[in-house]
């Protein structure tokens, strides 16, 4: 698929799909991760919005996974920063990296709400 939109727009739309899935599940399938390949950066990004832990009192967060399709090396810090800031705006500064099973995959948790603001990131960026 030829997508000539800017990477920033593609990443915002990826987050918005995760928001829609979380806020208005279609009931046909279980909510899941939304994935985007960014050939320009050599990255695959997936985003899921859910409560962590997965129960009603869990914290509304995004789970973000970044890898290279070849899994030959992890994404670099500049790439990670660009992806997170494009997709999450101000909330990117509150992303917390999680340890993973592979040294070639980077995983993050990003809050879906900004401190002092009850609105979702999607409504503020």
Coordinates of C-alpha atoms in Angstrom, one line a residue:
X1 CA 0.0 0.0 0.0
X2 CA 1.4 3.4 -1.0
X3 CA 0.9 5.8 1.8
X4 CA 2.2 9.3 1.0
X5 CA 1.0 10.8 4.3
X6 CA 3.6 12.2 6.7
X7 CA 4.8 9.7 9.3
X8 CA 3.5 11.9 12.1
X9 CA 0.0 11.7 10.6
X10 CA 0.1 8.0 10.2
X11 CA 1.2 7.6 13.9
X12 CA -1.6 9.9 15.2
X13 CA -4.1 7.8 13.2
X14 CA -2.7 4.6 14.7
X15 CA -3.2 6.0 18.1
X16 CA -6.7 7.2 17.2
X17 CA -7.6 3.7 16.0
X18 CA -6.5 2.3 19.4
X19 CA -8.6 5.0 21.1
X20 CA -11.7 4.1 19.0
X21 CA -11.3 0.4 19.7
X22 CA -11.0 1.1 23.5
X23 CA -13.8 3.7 23.7
X24 CA -16.3 2.2 21.3
X25 CA -15.6 -1.6 20.9
X26 CA -17.5 -3.1 18.1
X27 CA -18.4 -6.2 20.0
X28 CA -17.6 -8.4 17.1
X29 CA -14.1 -9.0 18.1
X30 CA -12.0 -8.5 21.2
X31 CA -10.1 -5.2 21.4
X32 CA -6.5 -5.6 20.2
X33 CA -3.4 -4.1 19.0
X34 CA -3.1 -1.8 16.0
X35 CA 0.0 -2.1 13.9
X36 CA 1.8 0.1 11.4
X37 CA 4.9 -0.5 9.4
X38 CA 7.1 2.5 8.7
X39 CA 9.5 1.5 5.9
X40 CA 11.1 5.0 5.9
X41 CA 12.3 4.3 9.4
X42 CA 12.6 0.5 9.1
X43 CA 10.2 0.1 12.1
X44 CA 7.1 -1.7 13.0
X45 CA 4.9 0.0 15.7
X46 CA 2.0 -1.4 17.5
X47 CA -0.3 0.4 19.9
X48 CA -3.0 -1.0 22.2
X49 CA -5.1 1.0 24.6
X50 CA -6.4 -0.9 27.6
X51 CA -6.5 -0.9 31.4
X52 CA -3.4 -2.2 33.1
X53 CA -3.8 -4.5 34.9
X54 CA -6.7 -5.6 32.8
X55 CA -9.5 -5.0 35.2
X56 CA -12.0 -2.1 35.8
X57 CA -9.8 -0.3 38.4
X58 CA -6.7 -0.6 36.1
X59 CA -5.0 2.5 34.8
X60 CA -6.0 3.6 31.3
X61 CA -2.7 3.3 29.3
X62 CA -1.3 2.6 25.9
X63 CA 1.0 -0.3 25.3
X64 CA 3.5 0.6 22.6
X65 CA 5.8 -1.9 21.0
X66 CA 8.5 -0.9 18.5
X67 CA 10.7 -3.3 16.5
X68 CA 12.4 -3.7 13.2
X69 CA 10.7 -6.2 10.9
X70 CA 13.9 -8.1 10.5
X71 CA 14.4 -8.1 14.3
X72 CA 18.2 -7.6 13.7
X73 CA 18.6 -4.7 16.2
X74 CA 16.4 -2.6 18.5
X75 CA 15.0 0.8 17.5
X76 CA 17.4 3.6 18.4
X77 CA 16.6 6.4 20.9
X78 CA 16.0 9.0 18.2
X79 CA 13.5 6.8 16.4
X80 CA 11.7 6.0 19.7
X81 CA 11.5 9.6 20.6
X82 CA 10.1 10.6 17.2
X83 CA 7.5 7.8 17.2
X84 CA 6.3 8.5 20.8
X85 CA 6.2 12.3 20.3
X86 CA 4.4 12.0 17.0
X87 CA 1.8 9.6 18.3
X88 CA 1.3 10.9 21.8
X89 CA 2.3 14.6 21.9
X90 CA 2.9 15.8 25.4
X91 CA 2.2 12.4 27.0
X92 CA 5.4 11.0 25.2
X93 CA 7.4 12.6 28.0
X94 CA 5.7 10.3 30.5
X95 CA 6.3 7.1 28.6
X96 CA 8.0 4.4 30.7
X97 CA 10.0 1.7 29.0
X98 CA 9.3 -1.8 30.0
X99 CA 11.7 -4.7 29.9
X100 CA 10.9 -7.3 27.3
X101 CA 11.7 -10.8 26.4
X102 CA 13.9 -9.7 23.6
X103 CA 16.7 -7.2 23.4
X104 CA 15.5 -6.3 19.9
X105 CA 12.0 -5.1 20.8
X106 CA 11.3 -2.0 22.8
X107 CA 8.1 -1.7 24.8
X108 CA 6.6 1.3 26.5
X109 CA 3.6 2.3 28.6
X110 CA 2.1 5.7 27.9
X111 CA -0.7 7.2 30.1
X112 CA -3.9 7.8 28.2
X113 CA -4.7 10.8 30.4
X114 CA -2.4 13.7 31.3
X115 CA -2.0 14.6 35.0
X116 CA -4.6 17.2 36.1
X117 CA -6.6 16.6 32.9
X118 CA -9.4 14.0 32.8
X119 CA -9.4 14.0 29.0
X120 CA -7.8 11.3 26.8
X121 CA -4.6 12.1 25.0
X122 CA -6.6 12.0 21.8
X123 CA -8.7 14.9 22.9
X124 CA -5.7 17.0 23.8
X125 CA -3.3 16.5 21.0

